[in-house]
Coordinates of N, CA and C and ligand atoms in Angstrom, one line a residue:
X1 N 36.1 -11.0 -23.3 CA 35.8 -10.9 -24.7 C 37.1 -11.1 -25.5
X2 N 37.1 -11.8 -26.6 CA 38.3 -12.0 -27.5 C 38.6 -10.6 -28.2
X3 N 39.9 -10.3 -28.2 CA 40.2 -9.0 -28.8 C 41.3 -9.2 -29.9
X4 N 41.2 -8.3 -30.9 CA 42.2 -8.2 -31.9 C 43.4 -7.4 -31.4
X5 N 44.6 -7.8 -31.8 CA 45.8 -7.0 -31.5 C 45.8 -5.7 -32.4
X6 N 45.1 -5.8 -33.5 CA 45.2 -4.7 -34.5 C 43.9 -4.0 -34.7
X7 N 44.0 -2.8 -35.2 CA 42.7 -2.1 -35.4 C 42.3 -2.3 -36.9
X8 N 43.3 -2.2 -37.8 CA 43.0 -2.3 -39.2 C 44.0 -3.2 -39.9
X9 N 43.6 -4.2 -40.6 CA 44.5 -5.2 -41.2 C 44.3 -5.2 -42.8
X10 N 45.3 -5.6 -43.4 CA 45.2 -6.0 -44.8 C 45.5 -7.5 -44.9
X11 N 44.6 -8.2 -45.5 CA 44.8 -9.7 -45.6 C 45.1 -9.9 -47.1
X12 N 46.2 -10.5 -47.4 CA 46.6 -10.8 -48.8 C 46.4 -12.3 -49.0
X13 N 45.5 -12.6 -49.9 CA 45.3 -14.0 -50.2 C 45.8 -14.3 -51.6
X14 N 46.7 -15.3 -51.8 CA 47.1 -15.6 -53.1 C 46.0 -16.3 -53.9
X15 N 46.0 -16.1 -55.2 CA 45.0 -16.8 -56.0 C 45.0 -18.3 -55.7
X16 N 46.1 -18.9 -55.5 CA 46.2 -20.3 -55.2 C 45.4 -20.7 -53.9
X17 N 45.4 -19.8 -53.0 CA 44.6 -20.1 -51.7 C 43.2 -20.4 -52.1
X18 N 42.6 -19.8 -53.1 CA 41.2 -20.0 -53.5 C 41.1 -21.3 -54.3
X19 N 42.2 -21.8 -54.8 CA 42.1 -23.0 -55.7 C 42.0 -24.2 -54.9
X20 N 42.5 -24.2 -53.6 CA 42.5 -25.4 -52.7 C 43.4 -26.4 -53.4
X21 N 43.0 -27.7 -53.2 CA 43.9 -28.8 -53.6 C 43.9 -29.0 -55.2
X22 N 42.8 -28.4 -55.8 CA 42.8 -28.6 -57.3 C 43.8 -27.8 -58.0
X23 N 44.4 -26.8 -57.3 CA 45.6 -26.1 -57.9 C 45.2 -25.0 -58.9
X24 N 44.0 -24.9 -59.4 CA 43.6 -23.9 -60.4 C 42.2 -23.6 -60.2
X25 N 41.7 -22.5 -60.7 CA 40.3 -22.1 -60.6 C 39.9 -21.8 -59.2
X26 N 38.6 -21.8 -58.9 CA 38.1 -21.4 -57.6 C 37.4 -22.6 -57.0
X27 N 37.9 -23.1 -55.8 CA 37.3 -24.2 -55.2 C 36.2 -23.7 -54.2
X28 N 34.9 -24.0 -54.4 CA 33.8 -23.4 -53.6 C 34.0 -23.7 -52.1
X29 N 34.5 -24.9 -51.8 CA 34.7 -25.2 -50.4 C 35.7 -24.4 -49.7
X30 N 36.8 -24.2 -50.5 CA 38.0 -23.4 -50.0 C 37.5 -22.0 -49.7
X31 N 36.8 -21.4 -50.7 CA 36.5 -20.0 -50.6 C 35.5 -19.8 -49.5
X32 N 34.6 -20.8 -49.3 CA 33.6 -20.7 -48.1 C 34.4 -20.8 -46.8
X33 N 35.4 -21.6 -46.8 CA 36.2 -21.8 -45.5 C 36.9 -20.4 -45.2
X34 N 37.4 -19.8 -46.3 CA 38.1 -18.5 -46.1 C 37.1 -17.5 -45.6
X35 N 35.9 -17.5 -46.2 CA 34.9 -16.5 -45.8 C 34.5 -16.7 -44.4
X36 N 34.4 -17.9 -43.9 CA 34.0 -18.2 -42.5 C 35.1 -17.7 -41.6
X37 N 36.4 -17.8 -42.0 CA 37.5 -17.4 -41.2 C 37.5 -15.8 -41.1
X38 N 37.1 -15.2 -42.2 CA 37.1 -13.7 -42.2 C 35.9 -13.3 -41.3
X39 N 34.8 -14.0 -41.4 CA 33.7 -13.6 -40.5 C 34.1 -13.7 -39.0
X40 N 34.9 -14.7 -38.7 CA 35.4 -14.8 -37.3 C 36.2 -13.5 -36.9
X41 N 37.0 -13.0 -37.8 CA 37.8 -11.8 -37.5 C 36.8 -10.6 -37.3
X42 N 35.9 -10.6 -38.2 CA 34.9 -9.5 -38.2 C 34.3 -9.4 -36.8
X43 N 34.1 -10.6 -36.2 CA 33.5 -10.6 -34.8 C 34.4 -10.1 -33.8
X44 N 35.7 -10.0 -34.1 CA 36.7 -9.5 -33.2 C 36.8 -7.9 -33.3
X45 N 36.0 -7.4 -34.2 CA 35.9 -5.9 -34.3 C 37.1 -5.3 -35.0
X46 N 37.7 -6.1 -35.8 CA 38.9 -5.5 -36.5 C 38.5 -5.1 -37.9
X47 N 39.1 -4.0 -38.4 CA 38.7 -3.5 -39.8 C 39.5 -4.3 -40.8
X48 N 38.8 -4.8 -41.8 CA 39.5 -5.8 -42.7 C 39.4 -5.4 -44.2
X49 N 40.6 -5.2 -44.8 CA 40.7 -5.0 -46.2 C 41.4 -6.3 -46.8
X50 N 40.9 -6.7 -47.9 CA 41.4 -8.0 -48.5 C 42.0 -7.7 -49.9
X51 N 43.1 -8.2 -50.2 CA 43.6 -8.2 -51.6 C 43.8 -9.6 -52.1
X52 N 43.2 -9.9 -53.2 CA 43.2 -11.3 -53.7 C 44.1 -11.3 -55.0
X53 N 44.9 -12.3 -55.1 CA 45.7 -12.5 -56.3 C 44.9 -13.1 -57.4
X54 N 45.6 -13.5 -58.4 CA 44.9 -14.1 -59.6 C 45.6 -15.3 -60.2
X55 N 46.7 -15.7 -59.5 CA 47.5 -16.8 -60.0 C 46.8 -18.1 -60.3
X56 N 45.6 -18.3 -59.7 CA 44.9 -19.5 -59.9 C 44.2 -19.5 -61.2
X57 N 44.1 -18.3 -61.8 CA 43.4 -18.2 -63.1 C 44.4 -17.8 -64.2
X58 N 45.2 -16.8 -64.0 CA 46.1 -16.3 -65.0 C 47.3 -15.5 -64.3
X59 N 48.5 -15.7 -64.8 CA 49.6 -15.0 -64.4 C 50.3 -14.3 -65.6
X60 N 50.5 -13.0 -65.6 CA 51.0 -12.3 -66.7 C 52.3 -12.8 -67.2
X61 N 53.2 -13.2 -66.3 CA 54.6 -13.6 -66.7 C 54.5 -14.9 -67.5
X62 N 53.5 -15.8 -67.1 CA 53.4 -17.1 -67.9 C 52.9 -16.8 -69.3
X63 N 52.0 -15.8 -69.4 CA 51.5 -15.5 -70.8 C 52.6 -14.9 -71.6
X64 N 53.4 -14.0 -71.0 CA 54.5 -13.3 -71.7 C 55.6 -14.3 -72.1
X65 N 55.8 -15.3 -71.2 CA 56.8 -16.3 -71.5 C 56.4 -17.1 -72.8
X66 N 55.1 -17.2 -73.1 CA 54.7 -17.9 -74.2 C 54.5 -17.0 -75.4
X67 N 55.1 -15.8 -75.3 CA 55.2 -14.9 -76.5 C 54.1 -13.8 -76.5
X68 N 53.3 -13.7 -75.5 CA 52.3 -12.7 -75.5 C 52.9 -11.3 -75.0
X69 N 52.3 -10.3 -75.5 CA 52.7 -8.9 -75.0 C 52.5 -8.9 -73.5
X70 N 53.6 -8.4 -72.8 CA 53.6 -8.5 -71.3 C 52.5 -7.7 -70.7
X71 N 52.3 -6.4 -71.2 CA 51.3 -5.6 -70.6 C 49.9 -6.2 -70.8
X72 N 49.6 -6.7 -72.0 CA 48.3 -7.3 -72.2 C 48.1 -8.5 -71.3
X73 N 49.1 -9.3 -71.2 CA 49.0 -10.5 -70.3 C 48.8 -10.1 -68.8
X74 N 49.5 -9.0 -68.4 CA 49.3 -8.5 -67.1 C 47.8 -7.9 -66.8
X75 N 47.3 -7.3 -67.9 CA 45.9 -6.8 -67.7 C 45.0 -8.0 -67.5
X76 N 45.3 -9.1 -68.2 CA 44.4 -10.3 -68.1 C 44.5 -10.8 -66.6
X77 N 45.8 -10.7 -66.1 CA 46.0 -11.1 -64.7 C 45.2 -10.2 -63.7
X78 N 45.1 -9.0 -64.0 CA 44.4 -8.0 -63.2 C 42.9 -8.4 -63.2
X79 N 42.4 -8.7 -64.4 CA 41.0 -9.1 -64.5 C 40.7 -10.4 -63.8
X80 N 41.7 -11.3 -63.7 CA 41.5 -12.5 -62.9 C 41.3 -12.2 -61.5
X81 N 42.0 -11.2 -61.0 CA 41.8 -10.8 -59.6 C 40.4 -10.3 -59.3
X82 N 39.8 -9.7 -60.3 CA 38.4 -9.2 -60.1 C 37.5 -10.4 -60.0
X83 N 37.7 -11.4 -60.8 CA 36.9 -12.6 -60.7 C 37.0 -13.2 -59.3
X84 N 38.2 -13.4 -58.8 CA 38.4 -13.9 -57.5 C 37.7 -13.1 -56.4
X85 N 37.8 -11.7 -56.6 CA 37.3 -10.8 -55.6 C 35.8 -10.9 -55.6
X86 N 35.1 -11.1 -56.7 CA 33.7 -11.2 -56.8 C 33.2 -12.5 -56.1
X87 N 34.0 -13.6 -56.4 CA 33.7 -14.9 -55.8 C 33.8 -14.8 -54.2
X88 N 34.8 -14.1 -53.8 CA 34.9 -14.0 -52.3 C 33.8 -13.1 -51.7
X89 N 33.5 -12.0 -52.4 CA 32.4 -11.2 -51.9 C 31.1 -12.0 -51.8
X90 N 30.8 -12.8 -52.8 CA 29.6 -13.6 -52.8 C 29.6 -14.5 -51.6
X91 N 30.8 -15.2 -51.4 CA 30.8 -16.1 -50.2 C 30.7 -15.4 -48.9
X92 N 31.2 -14.2 -48.8 CA 31.1 -13.4 -47.5 C 29.7 -13.0 -47.3
X93 N 29.1 -12.5 -48.4 CA 27.7 -12.0 -48.2 C 26.7 -13.1 -48.0
X94 N 27.0 -14.3 -48.5 CA 26.2 -15.5 -48.2 C 26.1 -15.8 -46.7
X95 N 27.1 -15.4 -46.0 CA 27.1 -15.6 -44.5 C 27.0 -14.2 -43.8
X96 N 26.4 -13.3 -44.4 CA 26.0 -12.0 -43.8 C 27.1 -11.1 -43.4
X97 N 28.2 -11.1 -44.1 CA 29.3 -10.2 -43.9 C 29.2 -9.1 -45.0
X98 N 28.9 -7.9 -44.6 CA 28.8 -6.8 -45.6 C 30.1 -6.5 -46.2
X99 N 30.1 -6.5 -47.5 CA 31.4 -6.4 -48.3 C 31.3 -5.4 -49.4
X100 N 32.3 -4.7 -49.7 CA 32.4 -3.9 -50.9 C 33.6 -4.2 -51.7
X101 N 33.5 -4.4 -53.0 CA 34.6 -4.6 -53.9 C 34.9 -3.2 -54.5
X102 N 36.2 -2.8 -54.5 CA 36.6 -1.6 -55.2 C 37.7 -2.1 -56.2
X103 N 37.5 -1.6 -57.5 CA 38.5 -2.0 -58.5 C 39.4 -0.8 -58.9
X104 N 40.7 -1.2 -59.1 CA 41.6 -0.1 -59.5 C 41.4 0.3 -61.0
X105 N 40.7 -0.6 -61.8 CA 40.4 -0.3 -63.1 C 38.9 -0.1 -63.1
X106 N 38.4 1.0 -63.6 CA 36.9 1.2 -63.5 C 36.1 0.1 -64.3
X107 N 35.1 -0.4 -63.6 CA 34.1 -1.3 -64.2 C 32.9 -1.1 -63.3
X108 N 32.2 0.0 -63.5 CA 31.2 0.5 -62.5 C 30.0 -0.4 -62.4
X109 N 29.8 -1.2 -63.5 CA 28.6 -2.1 -63.5 C 28.9 -3.3 -62.5
X110 N 30.2 -3.5 -62.3 CA 30.6 -4.7 -61.5 C 30.9 -4.3 -60.1
X111 N 31.6 -3.2 -59.9 CA 32.0 -2.9 -58.5 C 32.3 -1.4 -58.5
X112 N 32.6 -0.9 -57.3 CA 32.9 0.5 -57.1 C 34.3 0.8 -57.6
X113 N 34.6 2.0 -58.1 CA 36.0 2.2 -58.4 C 36.8 2.5 -57.1
X114 N 38.1 2.3 -57.1 CA 38.9 2.5 -55.9 C 38.9 4.0 -55.6
X115 N 38.4 4.3 -54.4 CA 38.5 5.7 -53.9 C 39.0 5.6 -52.4
X116 N 40.2 6.0 -52.2 CA 40.8 5.8 -50.9 C 39.9 6.2 -49.7
X117 N 39.4 7.4 -49.8 CA 38.6 7.9 -48.6 C 37.3 7.1 -48.4
X118 N 36.7 6.7 -49.6 CA 35.5 5.9 -49.5 C 35.8 4.5 -48.9
X119 N 37.0 4.0 -49.3 CA 37.4 2.6 -48.7 C 37.5 2.8 -47.2
X120 N 38.1 3.8 -46.7 CA 38.3 4.0 -45.3 C 37.0 4.2 -44.6
X121 N 36.1 4.9 -45.2 CA 34.7 5.0 -44.7 C 34.0 3.6 -44.5
X122 N 34.1 2.8 -45.5 CA 33.6 1.4 -45.5 C 34.2 0.7 -44.3
X123 N 35.5 0.8 -44.2 CA 36.2 0.1 -43.1 C 35.7 0.5 -41.7
X124 N 35.5 1.9 -41.6 CA 35.0 2.4 -40.3 C 33.6 1.9 -40.0
X125 N 32.9 1.6 -41.1 CA 31.5 1.1 -40.8 C 31.5 -0.4 -40.7
X126 N 32.7 -1.0 -40.6 CA 32.9 -2.4 -40.4 C 32.5 -3.3 -41.6
X127 N 32.6 -2.6 -42.8 CA 32.4 -3.4 -44.0 C 33.7 -4.0 -44.4
X128 N 33.7 -5.2 -44.9 CA 35.0 -5.8 -45.4 C 35.2 -5.2 -46.8
X129 N 36.4 -4.6 -47.1 CA 36.6 -4.0 -48.4 C 37.6 -4.9 -49.2
X130 N 37.2 -5.3 -50.4 CA 38.1 -6.1 -51.2 C 38.7 -5.3 -52.3
X131 N 40.0 -5.1 -52.4 CA 40.6 -4.3 -53.4 C 40.9 -5.2 -54.6
X132 N 40.2 -5.0 -55.7 CA 40.4 -5.9 -56.9 C 41.2 -5.2 -58.0
X133 N 41.7 -5.9 -58.9 CA 42.4 -5.4 -60.0 C 43.9 -5.0 -59.8
X134 N 44.4 -5.4 -58.7 CA 45.8 -5.1 -58.4 C 46.0 -3.6 -58.3
X135 N 47.2 -3.1 -58.7 CA 47.4 -1.7 -58.7 C 46.8 -1.0 -59.8
X136 N 46.4 -1.8 -60.8 CA 45.8 -1.2 -62.1 C 46.9 -1.0 -63.1
X137 N 48.2 -1.4 -62.8 CA 49.3 -1.2 -63.7 C 50.0 -2.5 -64.0
X138 N 50.3 -2.7 -65.3 CA 51.1 -3.9 -65.6 C 52.5 -3.8 -64.9
X139 N 53.2 -5.0 -64.9 CA 54.5 -5.1 -64.3 C 54.5 -5.0 -62.8
X140 N 53.3 -5.0 -62.2 CA 53.3 -5.1 -60.7 C 52.6 -6.4 -60.3
X141 N 52.5 -6.6 -59.0 CA 51.9 -7.8 -58.5 C 50.9 -7.5 -57.4
X142 N 50.1 -8.5 -57.0 CA 49.1 -8.2 -56.0 C 49.8 -8.1 -54.6
X143 N 51.1 -8.6 -54.5 CA 51.8 -8.3 -53.2 C 52.1 -6.8 -53.1
X144 N 52.5 -6.2 -54.2 CA 52.8 -4.8 -54.2 C 51.5 -4.0 -54.0
X145 N 50.4 -4.5 -54.5 CA 49.1 -3.9 -54.2 C 48.8 -3.9 -52.7
X146 N 49.1 -5.0 -52.1 CA 48.9 -5.1 -50.6 C 49.7 -4.1 -49.9
X147 N 51.0 -4.0 -50.3 CA 51.8 -3.0 -49.6 C 51.3 -1.6 -49.9
X148 N 50.9 -1.3 -51.1 CA 50.5 0.1 -51.5 C 49.2 0.4 -50.7
X149 N 48.2 -0.5 -50.8 CA 46.9 -0.2 -50.1 C 47.1 -0.1 -48.6
X150 N 48.0 -1.0 -48.1 CA 48.2 -0.9 -46.6 C 48.8 0.4 -46.2
X151 N 49.7 1.0 -47.0 CA 50.2 2.3 -46.7 C 49.1 3.3 -46.8
X152 N 48.3 3.2 -47.9 CA 47.3 4.3 -48.2 C 46.2 4.3 -47.1
X153 N 45.8 3.1 -46.6 CA 44.7 3.1 -45.6 C 45.3 3.1 -44.2
X154 N 46.6 3.2 -44.1 CA 47.3 3.2 -42.8 C 46.9 1.9 -42.0
X155 N 47.1 0.8 -42.6 CA 46.8 -0.5 -41.9 C 47.9 -0.8 -40.9
X156 N 47.6 -1.5 -39.9 CA 48.7 -1.8 -38.9 C 49.6 -3.0 -39.3
X157 N 49.1 -3.8 -40.2 CA 49.8 -5.0 -40.5 C 49.3 -5.6 -41.8
X158 N 50.2 -6.3 -42.6 CA 49.7 -7.1 -43.7 C 49.8 -8.6 -43.3
X159 N 48.7 -9.3 -43.4 CA 48.7 -10.7 -43.1 C 48.8 -11.5 -44.4
X160 N 49.8 -12.2 -44.7 CA 50.0 -12.9 -46.0 C 49.7 -14.4 -45.8
X161 N 48.5 -14.8 -46.2 CA 48.0 -16.1 -46.0 C 48.5 -17.0 -47.2
X162 N 49.2 -18.1 -46.8 CA 49.7 -19.0 -47.9 C 49.0 -20.4 -47.7
X163 N 48.8 -21.1 -48.8 CA 48.2 -22.4 -48.6 C 49.1 -23.6 -48.7
X164 N 50.4 -23.3 -49.0 CA 51.3 -24.5 -49.1 C 52.5 -24.4 -48.2
X165 N 52.6 -23.3 -47.4 CA 53.7 -23.2 -46.5 C 53.3 -22.3 -45.3
X166 N 54.0 -22.6 -44.1 CA 53.5 -21.9 -42.9 C 54.4 -20.8 -42.4
X167 N 55.2 -20.3 -43.3 CA 56.1 -19.2 -42.9 C 57.3 -19.1 -43.9
X168 N 58.3 -18.4 -43.5 CA 59.4 -18.2 -44.4 C 60.6 -19.2 -44.0
X169 N 61.1 -19.9 -44.9 CA 62.2 -20.9 -44.6 C 63.5 -20.5 -45.3
X170 N 64.6 -21.0 -44.8 CA 65.9 -20.7 -45.5 C 66.1 -21.6 -46.7
X171 N 65.2 -22.6 -46.9 CA 65.3 -23.4 -48.2 C 63.8 -23.9 -48.4
X172 N 63.6 -24.5 -49.5 CA 62.2 -24.9 -49.8 C 61.8 -26.1 -49.0
X173 N 60.9 -26.0 -48.0 CA 60.6 -27.1 -47.1 C 60.0 -28.3 -47.8
X174 N 59.4 -28.1 -49.0 CA 58.8 -29.2 -49.7 C 59.9 -30.1 -50.4
X175 N 61.1 -29.5 -50.5 CA 62.2 -30.2 -51.1 C 63.3 -30.6 -50.1
X176 N 63.6 -29.7 -49.2 CA 64.7 -29.9 -48.2 C 64.1 -30.1 -46.8
X177 N 64.3 -31.3 -46.3 CA 63.7 -31.6 -45.0 C 64.4 -30.9 -43.8
X178 N 65.6 -30.4 -44.1 CA 66.3 -29.7 -43.1 C 66.1 -28.2 -43.1
X179 N 65.2 -27.8 -44.0 CA 64.9 -26.3 -44.1 C 64.4 -25.8 -42.7
X180 N 64.9 -24.6 -42.4 CA 64.6 -24.0 -41.1 C 63.7 -22.8 -41.3
X181 N 62.7 -22.8 -40.4 CA 61.7 -21.7 -40.5 C 62.2 -20.5 -39.6
X182 N 62.0 -19.3 -40.2 CA 62.4 -18.1 -39.4 C 61.2 -17.6 -38.6
X183 N 61.4 -17.2 -37.4 CA 60.3 -16.6 -36.6 C 60.2 -15.1 -37.0
X184 N 61.4 -14.4 -37.1 CA 61.3 -13.0 -37.5 C 62.4 -12.8 -38.5
X185 N 62.2 -11.7 -39.3 CA 63.1 -11.3 -40.3 C 62.9 -9.8 -40.5
X186 N 63.9 -9.2 -41.2 CA 63.7 -7.8 -41.6 C 63.5 -7.8 -43.2
X187 N 63.0 -6.7 -43.7 CA 62.8 -6.6 -45.1 C 64.2 -6.6 -45.8
X188 N 65.2 -6.1 -45.1 CA 66.5 -6.1 -45.7 C 67.0 -7.5 -45.9
X189 N 66.7 -8.4 -44.9 CA 67.1 -9.8 -45.0 C 66.5 -10.4 -46.3
X190 N 65.2 -10.1 -46.5 CA 64.5 -10.6 -47.6 C 65.1 -10.1 -48.9
X191 N 65.4 -8.9 -49.0 CA 66.0 -8.3 -50.2 C 67.4 -8.8 -50.4
X192 N 68.2 -8.8 -49.3 CA 69.6 -9.2 -49.4 C 69.7 -10.7 -49.8
X193 N 68.9 -11.6 -49.1 CA 69.1 -13.0 -49.3 C 68.2 -13.6 -50.4
X194 N 67.4 -12.7 -51.0 CA 66.5 -13.1 -52.1 C 65.5 -14.1 -51.7
X195 N 65.0 -14.0 -50.4 CA 64.0 -15.0 -49.9 C 62.7 -14.8 -50.7
X196 N 62.1 -15.9 -51.0 CA 60.9 -15.9 -51.8 C 59.6 -15.6 -51.0
X197 N 59.5 -14.4 -50.5 CA 58.4 -14.1 -49.6 C 57.4 -13.2 -50.5
X198 N 58.0 -12.2 -51.0 CA 57.2 -11.3 -51.9 C 58.2 -10.7 -52.9
X199 N 57.8 -10.0 -53.9 CA 58.7 -9.5 -54.9 C 59.4 -8.3 -54.3
X200 N 60.5 -7.8 -54.9 CA 61.4 -6.8 -54.2 C 60.6 -5.5 -54.2
X201 N 59.8 -5.2 -55.2 CA 59.0 -3.9 -55.2 C 58.1 -3.9 -54.0
X202 N 57.5 -5.0 -53.7 CA 56.6 -5.0 -52.5 C 57.4 -4.9 -51.2
X203 N 58.5 -5.7 -51.2 CA 59.3 -5.6 -49.9 C 59.8 -4.2 -49.7
X204 N 60.3 -3.5 -50.7 CA 60.8 -2.2 -50.5 C 59.7 -1.2 -50.1
X205 N 58.6 -1.4 -50.6 CA 57.5 -0.5 -50.2 C 57.1 -0.7 -48.8
X206 N 57.1 -1.9 -48.3 CA 56.8 -2.2 -46.9 C 57.9 -1.7 -46.0
X207 N 59.1 -1.9 -46.5 CA 60.3 -1.4 -45.7 C 60.2 0.1 -45.5
X208 N 60.1 0.8 -46.7 CA 60.1 2.3 -46.6 C 59.0 2.8 -45.8
X209 N 57.9 2.1 -45.7 CA 56.7 2.7 -45.0 C 56.5 2.0 -43.6
X210 N 57.5 1.1 -43.3 CA 57.5 0.5 -42.0 C 56.2 -0.3 -41.7
X211 N 55.8 -1.1 -42.6 CA 54.6 -1.9 -42.4 C 55.0 -3.3 -42.1
X212 N 54.6 -3.8 -40.9 CA 54.9 -5.2 -40.6 C 54.1 -6.2 -41.5
X213 N 54.7 -7.4 -41.7 CA 54.1 -8.4 -42.5 C 54.2 -9.7 -41.7
X214 N 53.1 -10.5 -41.7 CA 53.1 -11.8 -41.1 C 52.8 -12.8 -42.2
X215 N 53.7 -13.8 -42.4 CA 53.4 -14.9 -43.4 C 53.0 -16.1 -42.6
X216 N 51.9 -16.7 -42.9 CA 51.4 -17.9 -42.2 C 50.6 -18.7 -43.1
X217 N 50.2 -19.9 -42.6 CA 49.4 -20.9 -43.4 C 47.9 -20.7 -43.1
X218 N 47.2 -20.7 -44.2 CA 45.7 -20.6 -44.1 C 45.1 -22.1 -44.2
X219 N 46.0 -23.1 -44.4 CA 45.5 -24.4 -44.6 C 44.8 -24.9 -43.3
X220 N 45.4 -24.5 -42.2 CA 44.8 -24.9 -40.9 C 43.7 -23.9 -40.5
X221 N 42.5 -24.4 -40.3 CA 41.3 -23.5 -40.1 C 41.5 -22.7 -38.8
X222 N 41.2 -21.4 -38.8 CA 41.3 -20.6 -37.5 C 42.6 -19.9 -37.4
X223 N 43.5 -20.1 -38.4 CA 44.8 -19.5 -38.3 C 44.8 -18.0 -38.4
X224 N 43.9 -17.5 -39.3 CA 43.8 -16.0 -39.5 C 43.5 -15.3 -38.1
X225 N 42.5 -16.0 -37.4 CA 42.1 -15.4 -36.1 C 43.2 -15.5 -35.1
X226 N 44.0 -16.6 -35.1 CA 45.1 -16.7 -34.2 C 46.1 -15.6 -34.4
X227 N 46.4 -15.3 -35.7 CA 47.4 -14.2 -36.0 C 46.8 -12.9 -35.5
X228 N 45.6 -12.6 -35.8 CA 45.0 -11.3 -35.5 C 44.9 -11.1 -33.9
X229 N 44.8 -12.3 -33.2 CA 44.8 -12.2 -31.7 C 46.2 -12.1 -31.2
X230 N 47.2 -12.1 -32.1 CA 48.6 -11.9 -31.6 C 49.4 -13.1 -31.4
X231 N 48.8 -14.3 -31.7 CA 49.6 -15.6 -31.5 C 50.7 -15.6 -32.5
X232 N 51.9 -16.0 -32.0 CA 53.0 -16.0 -32.9 C 53.2 -17.3 -33.7
X233 N 52.4 -17.3 -34.8 CA 52.6 -18.5 -35.7 C 53.1 -17.9 -37.0
X234 N 53.8 -18.6 -37.8 CA 54.4 -18.1 -39.0 C 55.6 -17.3 -38.8
X235 N 55.9 -16.4 -39.7 CA 57.1 -15.6 -39.7 C 56.7 -14.1 -39.8
X236 N 57.3 -13.3 -38.9 CA 57.0 -11.8 -38.9 C 58.1 -11.1 -39.5
X237 N 57.8 -10.2 -40.4 CA 58.9 -9.4 -41.1 C 58.6 -7.9 -40.7
X238 N 59.7 -7.3 -40.3 CA 59.6 -5.9 -39.9 C 60.6 -5.0 -40.6
X239 N 60.5 -3.7 -40.5 CA 61.5 -2.8 -41.0 C 62.8 -2.9 -40.4
X240 N 62.8 -3.0 -39.1 CA 64.1 -3.2 -38.3 C 63.9 -4.4 -37.4
X241 N 65.1 -5.0 -37.0 CA 64.9 -6.2 -36.1 C 64.7 -5.7 -34.7
Ligands
UDP1 N1 49.0 -7.9 -62.0 C1 49.4 -6.7 -62.6 N2 49.5 -5.6 -61.8 C2 49.1 -5.6 -60.5 C3 48.7 -6.8 -59.9 C4 48.6 -7.9 -60.7 O1 49.8 -6.7 -63.7 O2 49.2 -4.5 -59.9 C5 48.8 -9.1 -62.8 C6 50.1 -9.9 -63.1 O3 50.1 -10.4 -64.4 C7 50.0 -11.0 -62.1 C8 48.5 -11.3 -62.1 O4 47.9 -10.0 -62.2 O5 50.7 -12.2 -62.5 C9 48.0 -12.0 -60.9 O6 48.4 -11.4 -59.7 P1 49.5 -12.2 -58.7 O7 50.5 -12.9 -59.6 O8 50.1 -11.1 -57.8 O9 48.6 -13.2 -57.9 P2 48.9 -14.3 -56.8 O10 50.3 -14.7 -57.1 O11 48.8 -13.6 -55.5 O12 47.9 -15.3 -57.0

């Protein structure tokens, strides 16, 4: 029988992963493909929490760069993550994967509020839990949300699925053909060298709480399952080397 290396994972999907090739909004085919990949994991008996970004709809920094109040723009970004989370829940439930969405900002008619112990209970019952609304605070990101929730629910690993790159490189591989992919890194390397993996708040939180992170590409179907089974694709980041 196929087995997962991990008992409990946090899967971080950037908003762009849901946009597919169109680059914005939600691509129904892409989200269906992600849902099917999550279902495959579910069959490996691993507990799955998902954090979805909102960059395919709205980014707070972009709004604030155009003169909008930063906190207001960030709240709009958090609402965007709720839209993505509901879309993903819908796709998962269409293929019979039981899912609960919990929001960090209360909107009880739409989803459950975030309650840590309840989330853990859902996971134990093998329901996929989607954490929506980021941390609920402006000036943070959904990468930081992934780090925070992973620490709270004691996840074994964060899987960071990217749709345009298959790991961490020493230069931008879409610009520099000599860019080298790292197999392993430490959080200190990321902070010291300013590598564009996740923001420094998220990296520090992962480092301080010793949560490993794997960055990999979701563009190739079946990759999430490969990572969960322990195949070394992408780049692994740890607290110490
Ligand atoms: N956001 C926020 N606080 C959080 C999480 C997200 O203010 O805890 C806002 C922020 O404006 C951000 C937007 O939500 O730009 C979308 O999230 P993010 O940029 O992390 O999404 P991704 O890049 O993963 O698509």
